[in-house]
CSV table of C-alpha atoms in Angstrom, one decimal:
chain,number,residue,atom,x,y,z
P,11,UNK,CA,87.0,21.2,-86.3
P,12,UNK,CA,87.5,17.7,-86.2
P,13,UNK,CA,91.0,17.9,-88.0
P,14,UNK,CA,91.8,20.2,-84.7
P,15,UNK,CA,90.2,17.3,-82.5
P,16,UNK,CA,92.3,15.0,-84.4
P,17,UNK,CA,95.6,16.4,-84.3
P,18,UNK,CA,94.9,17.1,-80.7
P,19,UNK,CA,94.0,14.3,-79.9
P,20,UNK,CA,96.8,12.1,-81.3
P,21,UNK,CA,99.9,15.3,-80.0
P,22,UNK,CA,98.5,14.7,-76.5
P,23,UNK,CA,98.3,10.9,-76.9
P,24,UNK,CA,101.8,10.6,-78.4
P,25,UNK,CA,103.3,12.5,-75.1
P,26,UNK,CA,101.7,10.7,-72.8
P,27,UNK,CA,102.6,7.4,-74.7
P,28,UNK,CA,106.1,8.6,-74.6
P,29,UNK,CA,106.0,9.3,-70.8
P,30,UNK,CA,104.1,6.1,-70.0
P,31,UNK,CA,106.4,4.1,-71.9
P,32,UNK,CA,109.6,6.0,-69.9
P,33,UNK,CA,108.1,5.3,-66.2
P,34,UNK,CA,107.3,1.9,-66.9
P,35,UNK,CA,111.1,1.2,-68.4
P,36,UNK,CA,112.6,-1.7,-66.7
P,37,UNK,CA,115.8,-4.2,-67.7
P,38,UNK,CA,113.0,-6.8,-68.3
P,39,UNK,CA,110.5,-5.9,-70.7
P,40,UNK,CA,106.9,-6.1,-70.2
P,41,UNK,CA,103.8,-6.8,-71.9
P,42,UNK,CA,101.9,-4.0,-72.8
P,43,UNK,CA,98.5,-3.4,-71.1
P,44,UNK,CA,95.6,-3.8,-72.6
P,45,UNK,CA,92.7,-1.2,-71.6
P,46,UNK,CA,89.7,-2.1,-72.8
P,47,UNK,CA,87.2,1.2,-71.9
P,48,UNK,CA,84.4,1.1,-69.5
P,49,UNK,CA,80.8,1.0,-71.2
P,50,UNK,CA,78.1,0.3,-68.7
P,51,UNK,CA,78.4,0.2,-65.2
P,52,UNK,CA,76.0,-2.4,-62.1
P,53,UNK,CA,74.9,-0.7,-59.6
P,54,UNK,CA,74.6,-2.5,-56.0
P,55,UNK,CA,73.2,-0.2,-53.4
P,56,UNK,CA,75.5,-0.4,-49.9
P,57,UNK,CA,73.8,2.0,-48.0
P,58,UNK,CA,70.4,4.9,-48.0
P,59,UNK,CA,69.9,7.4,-45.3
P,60,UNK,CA,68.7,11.0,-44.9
P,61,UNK,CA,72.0,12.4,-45.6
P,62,UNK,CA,74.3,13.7,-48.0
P,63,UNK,CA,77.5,12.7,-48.5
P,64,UNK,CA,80.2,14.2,-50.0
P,65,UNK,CA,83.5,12.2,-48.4
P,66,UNK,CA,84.3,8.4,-48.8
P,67,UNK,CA,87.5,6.5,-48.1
P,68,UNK,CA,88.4,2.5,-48.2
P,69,UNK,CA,89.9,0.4,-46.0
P,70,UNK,CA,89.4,-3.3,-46.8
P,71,UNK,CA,85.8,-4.1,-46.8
P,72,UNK,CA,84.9,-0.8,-44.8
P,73,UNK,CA,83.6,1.8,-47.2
P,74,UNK,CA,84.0,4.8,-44.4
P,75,UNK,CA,82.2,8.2,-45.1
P,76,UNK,CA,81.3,11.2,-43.6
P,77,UNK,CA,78.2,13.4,-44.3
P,78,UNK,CA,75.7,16.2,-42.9
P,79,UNK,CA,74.0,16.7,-39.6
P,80,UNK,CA,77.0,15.1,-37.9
P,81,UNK,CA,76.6,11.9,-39.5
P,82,UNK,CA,79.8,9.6,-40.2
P,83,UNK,CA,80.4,5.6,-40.2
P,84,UNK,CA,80.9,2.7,-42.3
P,85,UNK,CA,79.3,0.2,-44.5
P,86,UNK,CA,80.7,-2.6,-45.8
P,87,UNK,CA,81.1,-4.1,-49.6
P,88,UNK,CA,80.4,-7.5,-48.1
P,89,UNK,CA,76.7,-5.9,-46.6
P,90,UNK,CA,78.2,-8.0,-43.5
P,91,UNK,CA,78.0,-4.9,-41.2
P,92,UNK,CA,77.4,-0.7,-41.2
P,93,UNK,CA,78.2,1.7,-38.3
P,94,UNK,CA,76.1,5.2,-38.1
P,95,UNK,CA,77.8,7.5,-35.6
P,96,UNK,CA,76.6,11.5,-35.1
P,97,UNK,CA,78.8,13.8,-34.0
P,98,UNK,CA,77.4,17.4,-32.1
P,99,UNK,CA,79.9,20.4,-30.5
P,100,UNK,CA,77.4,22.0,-28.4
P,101,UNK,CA,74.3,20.9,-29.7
P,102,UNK,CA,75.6,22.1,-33.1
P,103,UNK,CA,75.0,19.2,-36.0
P,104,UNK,CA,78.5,19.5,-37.6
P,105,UNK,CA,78.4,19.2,-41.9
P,106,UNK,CA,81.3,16.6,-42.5
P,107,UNK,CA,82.7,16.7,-46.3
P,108,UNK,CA,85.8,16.1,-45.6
P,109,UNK,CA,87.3,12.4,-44.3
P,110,UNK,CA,90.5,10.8,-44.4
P,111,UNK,CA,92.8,7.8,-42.4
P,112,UNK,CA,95.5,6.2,-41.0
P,113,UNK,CA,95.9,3.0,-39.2
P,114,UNK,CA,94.4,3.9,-36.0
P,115,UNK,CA,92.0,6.8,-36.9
P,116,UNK,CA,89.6,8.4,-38.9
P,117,UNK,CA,89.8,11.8,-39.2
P,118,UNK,CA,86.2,14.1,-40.2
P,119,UNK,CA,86.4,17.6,-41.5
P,120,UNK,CA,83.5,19.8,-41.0
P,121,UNK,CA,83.1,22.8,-43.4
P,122,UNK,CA,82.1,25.6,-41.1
P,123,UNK,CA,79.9,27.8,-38.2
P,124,UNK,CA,81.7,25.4,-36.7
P,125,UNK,CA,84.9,24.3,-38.8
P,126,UNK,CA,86.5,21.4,-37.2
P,127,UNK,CA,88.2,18.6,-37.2
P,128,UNK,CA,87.8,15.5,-35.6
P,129,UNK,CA,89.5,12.0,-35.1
P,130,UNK,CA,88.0,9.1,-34.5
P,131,UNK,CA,89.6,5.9,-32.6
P,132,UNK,CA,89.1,2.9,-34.9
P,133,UNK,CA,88.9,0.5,-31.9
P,134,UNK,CA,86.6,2.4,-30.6
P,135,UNK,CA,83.9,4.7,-32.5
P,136,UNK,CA,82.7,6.6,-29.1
P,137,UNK,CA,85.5,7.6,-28.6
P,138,UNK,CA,86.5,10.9,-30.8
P,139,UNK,CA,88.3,14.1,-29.9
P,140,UNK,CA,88.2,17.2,-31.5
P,141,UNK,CA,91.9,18.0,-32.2
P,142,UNK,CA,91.7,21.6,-34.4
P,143,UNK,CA,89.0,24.1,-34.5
P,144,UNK,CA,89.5,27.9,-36.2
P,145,UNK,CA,86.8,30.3,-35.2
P,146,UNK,CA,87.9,32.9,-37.5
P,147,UNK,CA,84.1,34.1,-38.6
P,148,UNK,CA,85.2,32.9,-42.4
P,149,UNK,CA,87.1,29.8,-41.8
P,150,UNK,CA,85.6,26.9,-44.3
P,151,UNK,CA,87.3,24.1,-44.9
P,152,UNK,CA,86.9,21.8,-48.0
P,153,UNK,CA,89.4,18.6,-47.7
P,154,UNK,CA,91.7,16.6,-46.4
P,155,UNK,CA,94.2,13.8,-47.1
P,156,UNK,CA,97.0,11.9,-45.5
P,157,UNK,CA,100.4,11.3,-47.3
P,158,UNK,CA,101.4,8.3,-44.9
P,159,UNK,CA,100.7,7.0,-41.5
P,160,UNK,CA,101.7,10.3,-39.4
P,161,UNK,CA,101.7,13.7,-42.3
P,162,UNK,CA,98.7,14.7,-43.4
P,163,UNK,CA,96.8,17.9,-44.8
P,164,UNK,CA,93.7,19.8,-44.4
P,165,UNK,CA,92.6,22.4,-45.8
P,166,UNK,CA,89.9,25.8,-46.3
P,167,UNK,CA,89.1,29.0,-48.1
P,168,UNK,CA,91.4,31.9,-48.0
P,169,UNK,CA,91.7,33.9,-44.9
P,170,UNK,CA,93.1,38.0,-45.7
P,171,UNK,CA,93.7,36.1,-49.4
P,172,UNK,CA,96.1,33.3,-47.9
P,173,UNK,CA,94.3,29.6,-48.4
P,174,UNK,CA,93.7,28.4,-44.7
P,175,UNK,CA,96.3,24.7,-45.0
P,176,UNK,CA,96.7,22.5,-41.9
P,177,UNK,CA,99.5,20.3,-41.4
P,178,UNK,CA,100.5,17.1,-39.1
P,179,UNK,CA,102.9,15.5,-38.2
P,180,UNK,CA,102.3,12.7,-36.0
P,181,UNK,CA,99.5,11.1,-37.1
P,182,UNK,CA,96.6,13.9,-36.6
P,183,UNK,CA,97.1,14.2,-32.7
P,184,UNK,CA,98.0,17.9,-33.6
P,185,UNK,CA,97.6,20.0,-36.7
P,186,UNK,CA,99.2,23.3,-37.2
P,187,UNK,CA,98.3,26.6,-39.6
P,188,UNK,CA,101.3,26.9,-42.3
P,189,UNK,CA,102.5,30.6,-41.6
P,190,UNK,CA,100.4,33.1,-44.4
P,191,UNK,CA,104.1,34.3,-45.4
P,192,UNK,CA,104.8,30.7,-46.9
P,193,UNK,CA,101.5,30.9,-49.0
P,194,UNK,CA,101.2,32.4,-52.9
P,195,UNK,CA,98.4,35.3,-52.5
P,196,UNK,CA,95.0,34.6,-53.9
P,197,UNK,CA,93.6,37.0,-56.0
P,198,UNK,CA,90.4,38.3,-54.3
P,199,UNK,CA,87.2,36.1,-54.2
P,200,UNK,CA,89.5,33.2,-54.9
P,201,UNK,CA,89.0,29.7,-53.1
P,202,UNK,CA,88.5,26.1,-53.3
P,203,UNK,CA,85.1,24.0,-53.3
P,204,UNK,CA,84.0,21.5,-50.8
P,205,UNK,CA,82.2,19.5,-52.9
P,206,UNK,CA,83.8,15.8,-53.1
P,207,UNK,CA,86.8,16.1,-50.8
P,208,UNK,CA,88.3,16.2,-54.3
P,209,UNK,CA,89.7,19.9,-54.7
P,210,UNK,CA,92.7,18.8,-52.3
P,211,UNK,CA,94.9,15.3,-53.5
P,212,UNK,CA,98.0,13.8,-52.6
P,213,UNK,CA,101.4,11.7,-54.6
P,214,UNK,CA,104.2,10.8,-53.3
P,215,UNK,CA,105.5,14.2,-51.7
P,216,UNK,CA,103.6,16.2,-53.5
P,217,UNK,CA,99.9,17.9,-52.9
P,218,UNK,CA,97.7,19.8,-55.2
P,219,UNK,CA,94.8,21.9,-54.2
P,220,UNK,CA,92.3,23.7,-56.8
P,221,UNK,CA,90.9,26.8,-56.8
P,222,UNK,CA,87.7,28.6,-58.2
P,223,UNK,CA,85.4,31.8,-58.0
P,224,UNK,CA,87.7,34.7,-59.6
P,225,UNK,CA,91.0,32.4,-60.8
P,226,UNK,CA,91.1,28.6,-61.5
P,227,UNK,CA,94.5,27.7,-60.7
P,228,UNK,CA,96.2,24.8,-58.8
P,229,UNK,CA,98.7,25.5,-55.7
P,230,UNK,CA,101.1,23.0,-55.4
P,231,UNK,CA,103.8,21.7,-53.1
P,232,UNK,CA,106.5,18.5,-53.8
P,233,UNK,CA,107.6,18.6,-49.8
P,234,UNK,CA,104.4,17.5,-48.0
P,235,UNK,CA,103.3,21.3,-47.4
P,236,UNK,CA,106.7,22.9,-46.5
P,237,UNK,CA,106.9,24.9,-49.7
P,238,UNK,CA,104.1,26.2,-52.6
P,239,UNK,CA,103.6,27.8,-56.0
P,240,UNK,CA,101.2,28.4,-57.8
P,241,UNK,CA,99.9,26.8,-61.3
P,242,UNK,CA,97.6,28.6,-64.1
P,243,UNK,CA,95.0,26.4,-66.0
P,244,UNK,CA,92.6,27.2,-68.3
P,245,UNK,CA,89.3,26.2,-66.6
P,246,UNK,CA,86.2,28.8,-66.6
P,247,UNK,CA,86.2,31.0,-63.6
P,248,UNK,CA,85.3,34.8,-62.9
P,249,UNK,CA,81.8,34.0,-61.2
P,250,UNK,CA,81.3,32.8,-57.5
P,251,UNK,CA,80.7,29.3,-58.6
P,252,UNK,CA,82.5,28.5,-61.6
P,253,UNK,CA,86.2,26.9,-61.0
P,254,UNK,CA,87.5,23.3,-60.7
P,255,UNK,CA,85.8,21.5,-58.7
P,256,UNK,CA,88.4,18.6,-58.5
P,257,UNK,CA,91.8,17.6,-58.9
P,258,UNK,CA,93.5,13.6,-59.2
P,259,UNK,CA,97.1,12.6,-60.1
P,260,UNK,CA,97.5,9.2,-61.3
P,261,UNK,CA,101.5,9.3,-60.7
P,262,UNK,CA,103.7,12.6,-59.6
P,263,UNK,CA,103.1,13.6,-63.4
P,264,UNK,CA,99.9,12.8,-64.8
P,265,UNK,CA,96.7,14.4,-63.2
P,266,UNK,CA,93.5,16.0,-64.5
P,267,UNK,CA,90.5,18.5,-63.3
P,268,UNK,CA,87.5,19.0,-63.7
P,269,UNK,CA,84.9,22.1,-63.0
P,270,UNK,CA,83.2,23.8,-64.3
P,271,UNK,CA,79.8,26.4,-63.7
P,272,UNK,CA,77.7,25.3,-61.0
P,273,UNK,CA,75.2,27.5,-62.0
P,274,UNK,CA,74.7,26.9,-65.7
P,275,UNK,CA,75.7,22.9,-65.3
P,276,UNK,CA,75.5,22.4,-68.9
P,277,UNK,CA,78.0,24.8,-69.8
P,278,UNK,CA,81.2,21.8,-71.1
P,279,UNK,CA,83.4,24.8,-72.1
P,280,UNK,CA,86.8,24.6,-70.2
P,281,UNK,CA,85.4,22.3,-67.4
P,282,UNK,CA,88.6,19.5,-68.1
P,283,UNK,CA,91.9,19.8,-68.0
P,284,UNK,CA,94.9,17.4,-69.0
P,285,UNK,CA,98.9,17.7,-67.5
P,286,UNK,CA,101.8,15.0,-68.0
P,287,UNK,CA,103.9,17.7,-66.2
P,288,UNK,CA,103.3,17.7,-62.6
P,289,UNK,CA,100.8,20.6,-63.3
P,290,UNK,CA,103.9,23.3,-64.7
P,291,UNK,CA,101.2,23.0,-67.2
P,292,UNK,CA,97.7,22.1,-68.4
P,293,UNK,CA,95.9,21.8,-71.6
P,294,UNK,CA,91.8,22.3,-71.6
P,295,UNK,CA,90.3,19.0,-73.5
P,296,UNK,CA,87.4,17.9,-74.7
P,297,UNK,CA,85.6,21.9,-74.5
P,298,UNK,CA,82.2,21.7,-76.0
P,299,UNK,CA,81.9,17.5,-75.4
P,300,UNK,CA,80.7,15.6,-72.7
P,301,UNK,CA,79.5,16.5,-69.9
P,302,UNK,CA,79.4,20.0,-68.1
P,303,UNK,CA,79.9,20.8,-64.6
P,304,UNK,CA,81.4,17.7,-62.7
P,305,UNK,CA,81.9,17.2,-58.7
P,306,UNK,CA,84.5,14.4,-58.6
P,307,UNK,CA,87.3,12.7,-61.3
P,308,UNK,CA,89.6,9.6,-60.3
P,309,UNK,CA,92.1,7.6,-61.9
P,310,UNK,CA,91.0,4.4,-62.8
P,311,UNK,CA,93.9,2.1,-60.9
P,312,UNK,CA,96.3,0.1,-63.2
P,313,UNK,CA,95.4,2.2,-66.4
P,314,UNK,CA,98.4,4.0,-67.2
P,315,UNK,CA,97.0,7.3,-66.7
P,316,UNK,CA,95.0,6.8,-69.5
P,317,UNK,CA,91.5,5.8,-67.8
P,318,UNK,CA,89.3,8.0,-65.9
P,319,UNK,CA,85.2,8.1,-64.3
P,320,UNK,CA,83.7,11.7,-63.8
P,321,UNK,CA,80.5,11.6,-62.3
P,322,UNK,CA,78.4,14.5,-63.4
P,323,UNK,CA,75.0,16.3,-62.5
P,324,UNK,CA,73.7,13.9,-65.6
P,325,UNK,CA,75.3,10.6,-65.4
P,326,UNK,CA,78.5,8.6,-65.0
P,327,UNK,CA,81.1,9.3,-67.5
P,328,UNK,CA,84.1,7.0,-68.4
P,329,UNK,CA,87.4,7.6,-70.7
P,330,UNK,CA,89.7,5.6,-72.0
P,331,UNK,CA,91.9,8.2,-73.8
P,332,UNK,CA,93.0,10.7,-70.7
P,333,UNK,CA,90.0,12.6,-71.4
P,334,UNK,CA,90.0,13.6,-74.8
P,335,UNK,CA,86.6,11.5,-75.3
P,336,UNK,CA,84.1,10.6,-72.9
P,337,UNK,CA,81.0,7.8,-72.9
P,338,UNK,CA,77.9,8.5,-70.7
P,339,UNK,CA,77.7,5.2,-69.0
P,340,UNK,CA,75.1,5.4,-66.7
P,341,UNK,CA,72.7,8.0,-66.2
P,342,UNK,CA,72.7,7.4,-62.3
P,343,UNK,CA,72.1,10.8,-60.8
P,344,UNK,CA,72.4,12.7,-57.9
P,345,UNK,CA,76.1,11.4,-57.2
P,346,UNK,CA,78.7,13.5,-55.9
P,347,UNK,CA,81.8,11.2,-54.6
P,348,UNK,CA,84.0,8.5,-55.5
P,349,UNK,CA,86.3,6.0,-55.0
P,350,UNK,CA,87.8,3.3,-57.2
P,351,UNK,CA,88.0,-0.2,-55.3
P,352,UNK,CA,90.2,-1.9,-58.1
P,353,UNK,CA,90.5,-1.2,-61.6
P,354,UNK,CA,87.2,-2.7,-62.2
P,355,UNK,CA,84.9,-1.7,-59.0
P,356,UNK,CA,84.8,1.6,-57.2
P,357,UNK,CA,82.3,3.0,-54.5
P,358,UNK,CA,80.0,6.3,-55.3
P,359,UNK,CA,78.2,8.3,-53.3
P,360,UNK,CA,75.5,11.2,-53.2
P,361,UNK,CA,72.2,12.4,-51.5
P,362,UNK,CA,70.5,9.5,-49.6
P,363,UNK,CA,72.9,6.7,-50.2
P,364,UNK,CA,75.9,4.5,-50.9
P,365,UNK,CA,76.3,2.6,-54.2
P,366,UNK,CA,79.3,0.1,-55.4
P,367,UNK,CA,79.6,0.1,-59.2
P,368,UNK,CA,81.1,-2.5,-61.0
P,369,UNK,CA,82.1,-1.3,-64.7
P,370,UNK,CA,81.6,-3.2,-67.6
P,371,UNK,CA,83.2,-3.4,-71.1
P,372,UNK,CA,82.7,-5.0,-74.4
């Protein structure tokens, strides 16, 4: 078993050094980067409230998020200032998980009963219009992203076995349903999870979204939505709550998932997944290690593809190797979202609060 874990190890590392080395080829050459892994993490609280949050974005010292009960707002790294806004559509409390921007707006995705979408006018935080609402009696959305300052996506569970994907164009005014015909079919009891706005992610051109429940696959498009196929992977599925979970790309190339079995959380069988391909294909890693079922993976920035943080049910986890090994460093719990600052600080956040984290290594 560990020659397997060894030879696996150092095949997976050898392509992704050969691919790293490629993208980064210039006429001048460069030093090589030195990644020393993350092994402990401080924790500075930004924000507690009765809430849950599930949706967090950055914009210069503005740690933006949306939660439950209509809640959404800011806080800021500094501590200099936080915003609480709550959003109702007819006395309804709206569940935000997903939340994503552009210069001039902020844009809140609630999941269902009702599923909406909202944006929200920087300038001024009263002043927010509902600009998509589907009242199909299943409609649940799960995430949204922008590629740039006027296309963005959002998307929800299958409808008649077609994901439900919204597109704009000009910068969120408007969002339109891609026509069924130009989506794969699902197979039945197929969909995504809502549970980090992390089962939807953007590069480039190109946009990913996981799936779960009966199939764990990936459907993904390289023209901002116009086109799709679908990608198999080898994450654990065939129950109502086992899939992937979520999905990052550190270039067009290079991305990883992770899922898992919400209902048996220890379960770490199939629950990761590695690609240097654009997702054409994916290799399960590090079954039977680590942790189990995990809500959120990002890239850690400036790492070459090679560093990652997983925040799991029982700690933080960190990797320095694309995720062939992982190190528990923090058992913080009760976490379900993040994003990375810099390559040395990112923003977390769960039930009842806010954190920044800054990593530490040896």
């Amino acid at each position: 078993m560990n020659y397997l874990r060894y030879m696996m190890k150092n095949v997976i590392l050898f392509f992704m050094i050969l691919l790293i080395i490629g993208c980064k080829e210039t006429k001048k050459k460069k030093e090589v980067y030195k990644r020393m892994p993350f092994t402990g993490v401080i924790i500075d609280t930004l924000l507690q409230d009765d809430m849950s949050v599930r949706a967090l974005t950055l914009e210069g010292d503005k740690v933006w998020y949306a939660s439950d009960k209509g809640k959404f707002g800011y806080c800021s790294l500094s501590k200099a200032k936080n915003f609480t806004g709550n959003i109702t559509l007819d006395t309804i409390p709206l569940h935000f998980r997903g939340i994503a921007q552009n210069s001039n707006y902020v844009f809140l995705l609630s999941t269902e009963k009702p599923a909406v979408l909202y944006k929200v006018n920087k300038s001024d935080l009263s002043d927010y219009k509902l600009v998509y609402e589907d009242k199909a009696s299943s409609a649940f959305f799960n995430g949204i992203q922008f590629w740039n300052e006027y296309e963005g996506i959002a998307m929800g569970d299958p409808i008649n076995n077609k994901l439900n994907i919204l597109i704009t164009r000009d910068g969120g005014s408007t969002w339109n349903k891609i026509p069924p015909s130009k989506l794969p079919k699902l197979e039945k009891d197929e969909y995504s999870f809502a549970a980090s706005n992390s089962s939807l992610t953007v590069k480039g051109k190109s946009a990913w979204i996981a799936t779960g429940g009966s199939k764990s696959r990936v459907l993904h498009s390289t023209d901002r939505g116009e086109t799709w196929i679908l990608q198999e992977t080898p994450i654990v599925s065939g129950k109502a709550m086992t899939g992937i979970y979520s999905i990052d790309f550190y270039s067009d190339t290079i991305g990883l998932l992770v899922g898992g079995d919400y209902e048996n959380q220890a379960n770490n069988y199939k629950n990761k997944a590695l690609t240097i391909n654009g997702g054409r294909s994916w290799v399960s890693i590090s079954d039977s290690l680590a942790f189990g079922y995990s809500s959120c993976v990002q890239f850690v920035p400036e790492s070459g593809g090679t560093m990652l943080v997983a925040l799991s049910p029982s700690g933080i986890y960190a990797t320095s190797d694309s995720g062939i090994e992982w190190s528990k460093i923090s058992n913080e719990k009760g976490l379900h979202t993040l994003k990375f600052i810099d390559k040395k600080s990112a923003v977390v956040a769960g039930k009842n609060k806010i954190y920044k984290l800054r990593f530490t290594t040896n």
